[in-house]
Amino acid sequence: MTRSYSNWFVRARLKTRQLLLLAAMEEEGNVRRAADVLGMTQPAASRLLKELEDMLGVSLFDRTPHGMHATLYGEVMIRHARMVLSNLSHAHDEISALRAGLAGQVRIGVIAAAAATMVPRAIASVKERYPQLQMWAEVETSDVMLPRLAEGELDIMIGRVLERQNQFKTEVRYEPLADEPLCVVARPGHPLENETGLTLRGIVNASWVLHPPGSVLRHRFDLMFSQIGLNPPQNVVNTNNFLAISSLLLQSDMLAVLPNEVAGQYQQYGVLKRLPIDLPCRMDTFGIITRQSHLLSPAASVVLEALREAAGVVYGAPSEAAVAR
């Protein structure tokens, strides 16, 4: 087995400042501005970049009159540089936390369905046992979170790997949890609340609050109508912000489509009401996603186990269909 201290970057004496320069150049677009950001002279920055390109034997940036643009080699190196810098930052955070007598810090990214069900249960369990462990929980869509997980900005993600993000499949470890059926929701007391025999034809002309075009949920929703020969709803407000969705529903007779688990939580508290219609529409299986080659910190490992336990309580064992996906 090759020992870590015999790798090329050790022999070539790769500098942390070269990694910082790569990240700065991607953001600033030229050597001069990147040098300013890092507090070094332009000649020093140019020298660091040339040394790095000589080490690798490739050109990392194309020089044009309009600035410098990363080559294919440069994009690969920038992505890995960001991961290294993120890991170093996390190491510093963990050491600082331990020195202060804390248990560590963990960053998780979560889709809405899990944020309303299993994640609060897991966080409550962890905080009860480790009250000084610091946690960040961000609710976002999978397409936004997955690149951040790959670059080390998140420790754990609850979501899905979309088909258009296949380039990440070899970089992550995926544990399937559950399918995500969808339902139609409205305010309590809505005229359709107790309507019997509701069909898609009966609600297509209603006013809707929907996730924006381009999102997976919106695509599945529109496709559901197209498959029975109907144009998708046209009277639509586009937003994926749940506060905006719930506020619009409570102040009008608009309808929305939400994951069934999310709707159930808010129906329990009397905020929203699921309408009596079964939608032939569901989201793909979601699961717990971590980086394949990354060793989780002790704190993140505790959170991961708590998430698995909470998922078992909320969803049970994943179905065969879920595992197959």
mmCIF file of C-alpha atoms in Angstrom:
data_model
loop_
_atom_site.group_PDB
_atom_site.id
_atom_site.type_symbol
_atom_site.label_atom_id
_atom_site.label_comp_id
_atom_site.label_asym_id
_atom_site.label_seq_id
_atom_site.Cartn_x
_atom_site.Cartn_y
_atom_site.Cartn_z
ATOM 1 C CA MET A 1 0.000 0.000 0.000
ATOM 2 C CA THR A 2 1.253 3.487 -0.883
ATOM 3 C CA ARG A 3 1.980 5.500 2.227
ATOM 4 C CA SER A 4 0.380 8.952 2.383
ATOM 5 C CA TYR A 5 3.728 10.704 2.799
ATOM 6 C CA SER A 6 4.966 9.301 -0.523
ATOM 7 C CA ASN A 7 2.173 10.903 -2.572
ATOM 8 C CA TRP A 8 2.984 13.421 -5.297
ATOM 9 C CA PHE A 9 1.864 16.444 -3.304
ATOM 10 C CA VAL A 10 4.344 15.617 -0.548
ATOM 11 C CA ARG A 11 7.221 15.125 -2.966
ATOM 12 C CA ALA A 12 6.295 18.304 -4.848
ATOM 13 C CA ARG A 13 5.835 20.272 -1.604
ATOM 14 C CA LEU A 14 2.337 21.442 -2.397
ATOM 15 C CA LYS A 15 1.525 24.595 -0.409
ATOM 16 C CA THR A 16 -1.754 25.447 1.287
ATOM 17 C CA ARG A 17 -1.454 28.925 -0.244
ATOM 18 C CA GLN A 18 -1.619 27.334 -3.692
ATOM 19 C CA LEU A 19 -4.958 25.744 -2.783
ATOM 20 C CA LEU A 20 -6.214 29.076 -1.422
ATOM 21 C CA LEU A 21 -5.074 30.752 -4.646
ATOM 22 C CA LEU A 22 -7.057 28.285 -6.775
ATOM 23 C CA ALA A 23 -10.239 28.950 -4.810
ATOM 24 C CA ALA A 24 -9.688 32.724 -4.919
ATOM 25 C CA MET A 25 -8.989 32.735 -8.668
ATOM 26 C CA GLU A 26 -12.202 30.894 -9.393
ATOM 27 C CA GLU A 27 -14.143 33.539 -7.456
ATOM 28 C CA GLU A 28 -12.196 36.628 -8.599
ATOM 29 C CA GLY A 29 -11.449 35.743 -12.231
ATOM 30 C CA ASN A 30 -7.851 36.954 -12.407
ATOM 31 C CA VAL A 31 -4.527 36.720 -10.590
ATOM 32 C CA ARG A 32 -4.378 40.351 -9.471
ATOM 33 C CA ARG A 33 -7.702 40.338 -7.610
ATOM 34 C CA ALA A 34 -7.023 36.874 -6.173
ATOM 35 C CA ALA A 35 -3.635 38.103 -4.922
ATOM 36 C CA ASP A 36 -5.291 41.130 -3.291
ATOM 37 C CA VAL A 37 -7.806 38.907 -1.501
ATOM 38 C CA LEU A 38 -5.008 36.697 -0.161
ATOM 39 C CA GLY A 39 -2.768 39.615 0.816
ATOM 40 C CA MET A 40 0.090 38.787 -1.546
ATOM 41 C CA THR A 41 1.650 40.491 -4.554
ATOM 42 C CA GLN A 42 0.606 39.592 -8.080
ATOM 43 C CA PRO A 43 4.099 38.277 -8.998
ATOM 44 C CA ALA A 44 4.033 36.006 -5.937
ATOM 45 C CA ALA A 45 0.587 34.686 -6.899
ATOM 46 C CA SER A 46 1.687 34.101 -10.505
ATOM 47 C CA ARG A 47 4.740 32.233 -9.259
ATOM 48 C CA LEU A 48 2.644 29.983 -7.001
ATOM 49 C CA LEU A 49 0.280 29.199 -9.881
ATOM 50 C CA LYS A 50 3.150 28.402 -12.275
ATOM 51 C CA GLU A 51 4.766 26.117 -9.686
ATOM 52 C CA LEU A 52 1.491 24.242 -9.270
ATOM 53 C CA GLU A 53 0.999 23.874 -13.030
ATOM 54 C CA ASP A 54 4.582 22.622 -13.361
ATOM 55 C CA MET A 55 3.964 20.069 -10.592
ATOM 56 C CA LEU A 56 0.909 18.709 -12.412
ATOM 57 C CA GLY A 57 2.230 19.110 -15.948
ATOM 58 C CA VAL A 58 -1.000 20.727 -17.170
ATOM 59 C CA SER A 59 -2.445 24.203 -17.645
ATOM 60 C CA LEU A 60 -5.053 24.988 -14.985
ATOM 61 C CA PHE A 61 -6.325 28.255 -16.454
ATOM 62 C CA ASP A 62 -6.864 29.695 -19.935
ATOM 63 C CA ARG A 63 -5.601 33.274 -20.182
ATOM 64 C CA THR A 64 -7.963 35.501 -22.193
ATOM 65 C CA PRO A 65 -8.384 39.290 -22.620
ATOM 66 C CA HIS A 66 -11.478 39.005 -20.412
ATOM 67 C CA GLY A 67 -9.790 37.203 -17.543
ATOM 68 C CA MET A 68 -8.707 33.704 -16.619
ATOM 69 C CA HIS A 69 -11.008 30.719 -16.931
ATOM 70 C CA ALA A 70 -10.393 27.297 -15.419
ATOM 71 C CA THR A 71 -9.558 24.502 -17.845
ATOM 72 C CA LEU A 72 -10.999 21.021 -17.354
ATOM 73 C CA TYR A 73 -7.877 20.217 -15.309
ATOM 74 C CA GLY A 74 -8.356 23.418 -13.362
ATOM 75 C CA GLU A 75 -11.974 22.613 -12.522
ATOM 76 C CA VAL A 76 -10.928 19.230 -11.100
ATOM 77 C CA MET A 77 -8.117 20.772 -9.053
ATOM 78 C CA ILE A 78 -10.326 23.610 -7.768
ATOM 79 C CA ARG A 79 -13.006 21.161 -6.633
ATOM 80 C CA HIS A 80 -10.497 19.065 -4.689
ATOM 81 C CA ALA A 81 -8.758 22.174 -3.336
ATOM 82 C CA ARG A 82 -12.069 23.332 -1.867
ATOM 83 C CA MET A 83 -12.574 19.934 -0.254
ATOM 84 C CA VAL A 84 -9.105 20.037 1.329
ATOM 85 C CA LEU A 85 -9.622 23.583 2.600
ATOM 86 C CA SER A 86 -13.053 22.650 3.956
ATOM 87 C CA ASN A 87 -11.580 19.651 5.792
ATOM 88 C CA LEU A 88 -8.853 21.819 7.308
ATOM 89 C CA SER A 89 -11.478 24.327 8.422
ATOM 90 C CA HIS A 90 -13.561 21.549 9.997
ATOM 91 C CA ALA A 91 -10.468 20.181 11.763
ATOM 92 C CA HIS A 92 -9.818 23.622 13.247
ATOM 93 C CA ASP A 93 -13.460 23.909 14.331
ATOM 94 C CA GLU A 94 -13.356 20.504 16.012
ATOM 95 C CA ILE A 95 -10.116 21.262 17.840
ATOM 96 C CA SER A 96 -11.436 24.666 18.954
ATOM 97 C CA ALA A 97 -14.642 23.016 20.166
ATOM 98 C CA LEU A 98 -12.751 20.330 22.075
ATOM 99 C CA ARG A 99 -10.473 22.918 23.677
ATOM 100 C CA ALA A 100 -13.547 24.826 24.802
ATOM 101 C CA GLY A 101 -15.011 21.668 26.335
ATOM 102 C CA LEU A 102 -17.631 21.207 23.602
ATOM 103 C CA ALA A 103 -18.491 17.952 21.877
ATOM 104 C CA GLY A 104 -17.949 19.141 18.294
ATOM 105 C CA GLN A 105 -19.905 20.623 15.401
ATOM 106 C CA VAL A 106 -22.032 18.928 12.746
ATOM 107 C CA ARG A 107 -23.630 20.357 9.598
ATOM 108 C CA ILE A 108 -26.527 18.494 7.978
ATOM 109 C CA GLY A 109 -28.590 19.305 4.899
ATOM 110 C CA VAL A 110 -32.183 18.070 4.745
ATOM 111 C CA ILE A 111 -35.062 17.943 2.259
ATOM 112 C CA ALA A 112 -38.433 19.191 3.516
ATOM 113 C CA ALA A 113 -40.023 15.771 4.082
ATOM 114 C CA ALA A 114 -37.276 14.617 6.451
ATOM 115 C CA ALA A 115 -37.066 18.050 8.110
ATOM 116 C CA ALA A 116 -40.666 17.670 9.245
ATOM 117 C CA THR A 117 -40.391 14.095 10.500
ATOM 118 C CA MET A 118 -37.225 12.142 11.308
ATOM 119 C CA VAL A 119 -34.686 14.960 11.664
ATOM 120 C CA PRO A 120 -36.322 16.755 14.645
ATOM 121 C CA ARG A 121 -36.544 13.388 16.426
ATOM 122 C CA ALA A 122 -32.843 12.705 15.762
ATOM 123 C CA ILE A 123 -31.707 16.193 16.802
ATOM 124 C CA ALA A 124 -33.725 16.047 20.025
ATOM 125 C CA SER A 125 -32.157 12.677 20.853
ATOM 126 C CA VAL A 126 -28.614 13.928 20.217
ATOM 127 C CA LYS A 127 -29.072 17.178 22.156
ATOM 128 C CA GLU A 128 -30.503 15.301 25.122
ATOM 129 C CA ARG A 129 -27.335 13.181 25.344
ATOM 130 C CA TYR A 130 -24.816 15.786 24.152
ATOM 131 C CA PRO A 131 -26.207 19.248 24.997
ATOM 132 C CA GLN A 132 -22.968 21.025 24.041
ATOM 133 C CA LEU A 133 -22.752 19.543 20.555
ATOM 134 C CA GLN A 134 -23.352 22.324 18.042
ATOM 135 C CA MET A 135 -25.557 21.500 15.051
ATOM 136 C CA TRP A 136 -26.534 23.273 11.840
ATOM 137 C CA ALA A 137 -29.581 21.933 9.976
ATOM 138 C CA GLU A 138 -30.278 23.479 6.567
ATOM 139 C CA VAL A 139 -33.469 22.703 4.639
ATOM 140 C CA GLU A 140 -32.840 22.731 0.883
ATOM 141 C CA THR A 141 -33.441 20.779 -2.305
ATOM 142 C CA SER A 142 -31.203 17.840 -3.175
ATOM 143 C CA ASP A 143 -29.730 19.469 -6.282
ATOM 144 C CA VAL A 144 -28.441 22.369 -4.161
ATOM 145 C CA MET A 145 -27.141 20.242 -1.259
ATOM 146 C CA LEU A 146 -25.301 17.469 -3.105
ATOM 147 C CA PRO A 147 -22.459 19.642 -4.501
ATOM 148 C CA ARG A 148 -22.051 21.183 -1.048
ATOM 149 C CA LEU A 149 -21.772 17.722 0.503
ATOM 150 C CA ALA A 150 -19.198 16.692 -2.112
ATOM 151 C CA GLU A 151 -17.122 19.790 -1.341
ATOM 152 C CA GLY A 152 -17.243 19.157 2.411
ATOM 153 C CA GLU A 153 -19.538 22.033 3.368
ATOM 154 C CA LEU A 154 -22.028 19.513 4.794
ATOM 155 C CA ASP A 155 -21.216 16.460 6.916
ATOM 156 C CA ILE A 156 -24.432 14.539 6.248
ATOM 157 C CA MET A 157 -27.290 14.993 3.804
ATOM 158 C CA ILE A 158 -30.836 13.633 3.814
ATOM 159 C CA GLY A 159 -32.035 13.702 0.224
ATOM 160 C CA ARG A 160 -31.657 12.009 -3.125
ATOM 161 C CA VAL A 161 -29.091 11.739 -5.926
ATOM 162 C CA LEU A 162 -30.876 13.033 -9.019
ATOM 163 C CA GLU A 163 -30.272 11.534 -12.474
ATOM 164 C CA ARG A 164 -28.740 14.786 -13.677
ATOM 165 C CA GLN A 165 -26.197 14.576 -10.837
ATOM 166 C CA ASN A 166 -24.802 11.138 -11.708
ATOM 167 C CA GLN A 167 -21.254 12.538 -11.572
ATOM 168 C CA PHE A 168 -21.530 12.475 -7.761
ATOM 169 C CA LYS A 169 -22.599 8.822 -7.459
ATOM 170 C CA THR A 170 -19.064 7.502 -7.102
ATOM 171 C CA GLU A 171 -18.245 10.148 -4.483
ATOM 172 C CA VAL A 172 -21.050 9.453 -2.021
ATOM 173 C CA ARG A 173 -22.469 6.640 0.091
ATOM 174 C CA TYR A 174 -26.274 6.308 -0.127
ATOM 175 C CA GLU A 175 -28.554 4.537 2.387
ATOM 176 C CA PRO A 176 -32.189 4.437 1.121
ATOM 177 C CA LEU A 177 -34.893 5.350 3.618
ATOM 178 C CA ALA A 178 -38.351 5.823 2.118
ATOM 179 C CA ASP A 179 -40.489 6.815 -0.829
ATOM 180 C CA GLU A 180 -42.137 10.220 -0.809
ATOM 181 C CA PRO A 181 -45.821 10.197 -1.897
ATOM 182 C CA LEU A 182 -47.445 13.574 -2.536
ATOM 183 C CA CYS A 183 -50.827 15.003 -1.576
ATOM 184 C CA VAL A 184 -52.970 18.088 -2.140
ATOM 185 C CA VAL A 185 -53.359 20.491 0.797
ATOM 186 C CA ALA A 186 -55.478 23.533 1.573
ATOM 187 C CA ARG A 187 -56.489 25.655 4.563
ATOM 188 C CA PRO A 188 -58.777 24.149 7.205
ATOM 189 C CA GLY A 189 -62.370 24.878 6.198
ATOM 190 C CA HIS A 190 -61.577 24.990 2.476
ATOM 191 C CA PRO A 191 -64.682 24.409 0.270
ATOM 192 C CA LEU A 192 -63.128 21.170 -1.066
ATOM 193 C CA GLU A 193 -62.169 19.823 2.361
ATOM 194 C CA ASN A 194 -65.031 17.302 2.536
ATOM 195 C CA GLU A 195 -65.701 16.993 -1.183
ATOM 196 C CA THR A 196 -66.222 13.394 -2.297
ATOM 197 C CA GLY A 197 -65.054 12.020 -5.610
ATOM 198 C CA LEU A 198 -62.371 14.650 -6.206
ATOM 199 C CA THR A 199 -60.429 14.116 -9.440
ATOM 200 C CA LEU A 200 -57.554 15.845 -11.225
ATOM 201 C CA ARG A 201 -60.070 17.260 -13.701
ATOM 202 C CA GLY A 202 -61.943 18.785 -10.782
ATOM 203 C CA ILE A 203 -58.927 20.681 -9.422
ATOM 204 C CA VAL A 204 -56.903 21.535 -12.543
ATOM 205 C CA ASN A 205 -58.474 25.009 -12.780
ATOM 206 C CA ALA A 206 -57.961 25.867 -9.113
ATOM 207 C CA SER A 207 -55.444 28.471 -7.933
ATOM 208 C CA TRP A 208 -52.189 26.778 -6.917
ATOM 209 C CA VAL A 209 -49.005 27.455 -4.964
ATOM 210 C CA LEU A 210 -46.339 25.240 -6.531
ATOM 211 C CA HIS A 211 -42.602 24.658 -6.504
ATOM 212 C CA PRO A 212 -40.968 26.591 -9.353
ATOM 213 C CA PRO A 213 -40.635 25.149 -12.879
ATOM 214 C CA GLY A 214 -37.456 23.095 -13.191
ATOM 215 C CA SER A 215 -37.806 21.491 -9.763
ATOM 216 C CA VAL A 216 -38.340 17.723 -9.594
ATOM 217 C CA LEU A 217 -41.593 18.089 -7.664
ATOM 218 C CA ARG A 218 -43.029 20.520 -10.244
ATOM 219 C CA HIS A 219 -41.991 18.255 -13.114
ATOM 220 C CA ARG A 220 -43.754 15.263 -11.557
ATOM 221 C CA PHE A 221 -46.831 17.375 -10.788
ATOM 222 C CA ASP A 222 -47.166 18.764 -14.329
ATOM 223 C CA LEU A 223 -46.509 15.329 -15.848
ATOM 224 C CA MET A 224 -49.360 13.869 -13.784
ATOM 225 C CA PHE A 225 -51.858 16.098 -15.629
ATOM 226 C CA SER A 226 -50.242 15.662 -19.037
ATOM 227 C CA GLN A 227 -50.532 11.880 -18.763
ATOM 228 C CA ILE A 228 -54.348 12.117 -18.651
ATOM 229 C CA GLY A 229 -54.535 14.614 -21.507
ATOM 230 C CA LEU A 230 -54.846 17.809 -19.440
ATOM 231 C CA ASN A 231 -52.729 20.932 -19.510
ATOM 232 C CA PRO A 232 -51.105 21.509 -16.096
ATOM 233 C CA PRO A 233 -52.661 24.222 -13.894
ATOM 234 C CA GLN A 234 -52.075 27.741 -15.237
ATOM 235 C CA ASN A 235 -53.206 29.852 -12.273
ATOM 236 C CA VAL A 236 -50.007 29.409 -10.260
ATOM 237 C CA VAL A 237 -47.809 31.186 -7.728
ATOM 238 C CA ASN A 238 -44.260 29.766 -7.808
ATOM 239 C CA THR A 239 -42.325 29.347 -4.539
ATOM 240 C CA ASN A 240 -40.615 26.590 -2.558
ATOM 241 C CA ASN A 241 -40.623 28.577 0.690
ATOM 242 C CA PHE A 242 -42.923 26.780 3.114
ATOM 243 C CA LEU A 243 -43.700 29.922 5.120
ATOM 244 C CA ALA A 244 -44.902 31.608 1.926
ATOM 245 C CA ILE A 245 -46.845 28.497 0.882
ATOM 246 C CA SER A 246 -48.657 28.130 4.211
ATOM 247 C CA SER A 247 -49.385 31.869 4.464
ATOM 248 C CA LEU A 248 -50.917 31.960 0.969
ATOM 249 C CA LEU A 249 -53.036 28.893 1.697
ATOM 250 C CA LEU A 250 -54.306 30.250 5.018
ATOM 251 C CA GLN A 251 -55.367 33.543 3.426
ATOM 252 C CA SER A 252 -57.069 32.151 0.311
ATOM 253 C CA ASP A 253 -58.694 29.130 -1.310
ATOM 254 C CA MET A 254 -55.476 28.213 -3.117
ATOM 255 C CA LEU A 255 -54.192 24.637 -3.217
ATOM 256 C CA ALA A 256 -50.676 23.246 -2.933
ATOM 257 C CA VAL A 257 -48.958 19.900 -3.335
ATOM 258 C CA LEU A 258 -46.642 18.686 -0.552
ATOM 259 C CA PRO A 259 -44.955 15.471 0.548
ATOM 260 C CA ASN A 260 -47.505 13.440 2.478
ATOM 261 C CA GLU A 261 -45.351 13.269 5.631
ATOM 262 C CA VAL A 262 -44.931 17.062 5.699
ATOM 263 C CA ALA A 263 -48.655 17.633 5.193
ATOM 264 C CA GLY A 264 -49.475 15.156 7.951
ATOM 265 C CA GLN A 265 -47.349 17.040 10.456
ATOM 266 C CA TYR A 266 -49.045 20.364 9.728
ATOM 267 C CA GLN A 267 -52.513 18.821 9.635
ATOM 268 C CA GLN A 268 -51.822 17.431 13.119
ATOM 269 C CA TYR A 269 -51.279 21.003 14.359
ATOM 270 C CA GLY A 270 -54.340 22.339 12.539
ATOM 271 C CA VAL A 271 -52.348 24.470 10.102
ATOM 272 C CA LEU A 272 -53.246 22.692 6.846
ATOM 273 C CA LYS A 273 -55.686 20.040 5.674
ATOM 274 C CA ARG A 274 -55.064 17.200 3.233
ATOM 275 C CA LEU A 275 -57.788 16.985 0.593
ATOM 276 C CA PRO A 276 -59.489 13.629 -0.129
ATOM 277 C CA ILE A 277 -57.792 12.817 -3.435
ATOM 278 C CA ASP A 278 -55.130 10.210 -4.164
ATOM 279 C CA LEU A 279 -52.451 11.578 -6.464
ATOM 280 C CA PRO A 280 -50.808 9.174 -8.944
ATOM 281 C CA CYS A 281 -47.588 11.042 -8.277
ATOM 282 C CA ARG A 282 -44.626 10.526 -5.956
ATOM 283 C CA MET A 283 -41.042 11.638 -5.530
ATOM 284 C CA ASP A 284 -38.123 9.214 -5.827
ATOM 285 C CA THR A 285 -36.745 7.447 -2.764
ATOM 286 C CA PHE A 286 -34.633 9.610 -0.466
ATOM 287 C CA GLY A 287 -31.960 8.500 1.958
ATOM 288 C CA ILE A 288 -28.940 9.330 4.103
ATOM 289 C CA ILE A 289 -25.971 10.477 2.006
ATOM 290 C CA THR A 290 -22.367 10.857 3.169
ATOM 291 C CA ARG A 291 -19.057 11.235 1.355
ATOM 292 C CA GLN A 292 -17.557 7.921 0.280
ATOM 293 C CA SER A 293 -13.906 8.642 1.070
ATOM 294 C CA HIS A 294 -14.424 10.906 4.085
ATOM 295 C CA LEU A 295 -14.052 9.753 7.683
ATOM 296 C CA LEU A 296 -16.790 11.322 9.799
ATOM 297 C CA SER A 297 -15.841 13.104 13.009
ATOM 298 C CA PRO A 298 -16.962 11.476 16.286
ATOM 299 C CA ALA A 299 -19.707 14.094 16.606
ATOM 300 C CA ALA A 300 -20.968 13.505 13.050
ATOM 301 C CA SER A 301 -20.934 9.732 13.664
ATOM 302 C CA VAL A 302 -23.195 10.247 16.693
ATOM 303 C CA VAL A 303 -25.606 12.300 14.585
ATOM 304 C CA LEU A 304 -25.538 9.719 11.780
ATOM 305 C CA GLU A 305 -26.549 6.928 14.166
ATOM 306 C CA ALA A 306 -29.322 9.092 15.617
ATOM 307 C CA LEU A 307 -30.637 9.758 12.092
ATOM 308 C CA ARG A 308 -30.658 6.031 11.331
ATOM 309 C CA GLU A 309 -32.541 5.298 14.560
ATOM 310 C CA ALA A 310 -35.088 8.060 13.903
ATOM 311 C CA ALA A 311 -35.608 6.850 10.328
ATOM 312 C CA GLY A 312 -36.300 3.337 11.614
ATOM 313 C CA VAL A 313 -38.984 4.669 13.970
ATOM 314 C CA VAL A 314 -40.617 7.005 11.430
ATOM 315 C CA TYR A 315 -40.333 4.993 8.211
ATOM 316 C CA GLY A 316 -39.487 1.457 9.302
ATOM 317 C CA ALA A 317 -37.232 -0.664 7.083
ATOM 318 C CA PRO A 318 -36.958 0.671 3.510
ATOM 319 C CA SER A 319 -39.201 -1.125 1.034
ATOM 320 C CA GLU A 320 -37.728 -3.410 -1.641
ATOM 321 C CA ALA A 321 -38.723 -0.835 -4.233
ATOM 322 C CA ALA A 322 -36.894 1.866 -2.303
ATOM 323 C CA VAL A 323 -33.725 -0.217 -2.019
ATOM 324 C CA ALA A 324 -33.852 -1.065 -5.724
ATOM 325 C CA ARG A 325 -33.829 2.614 -6.588
#
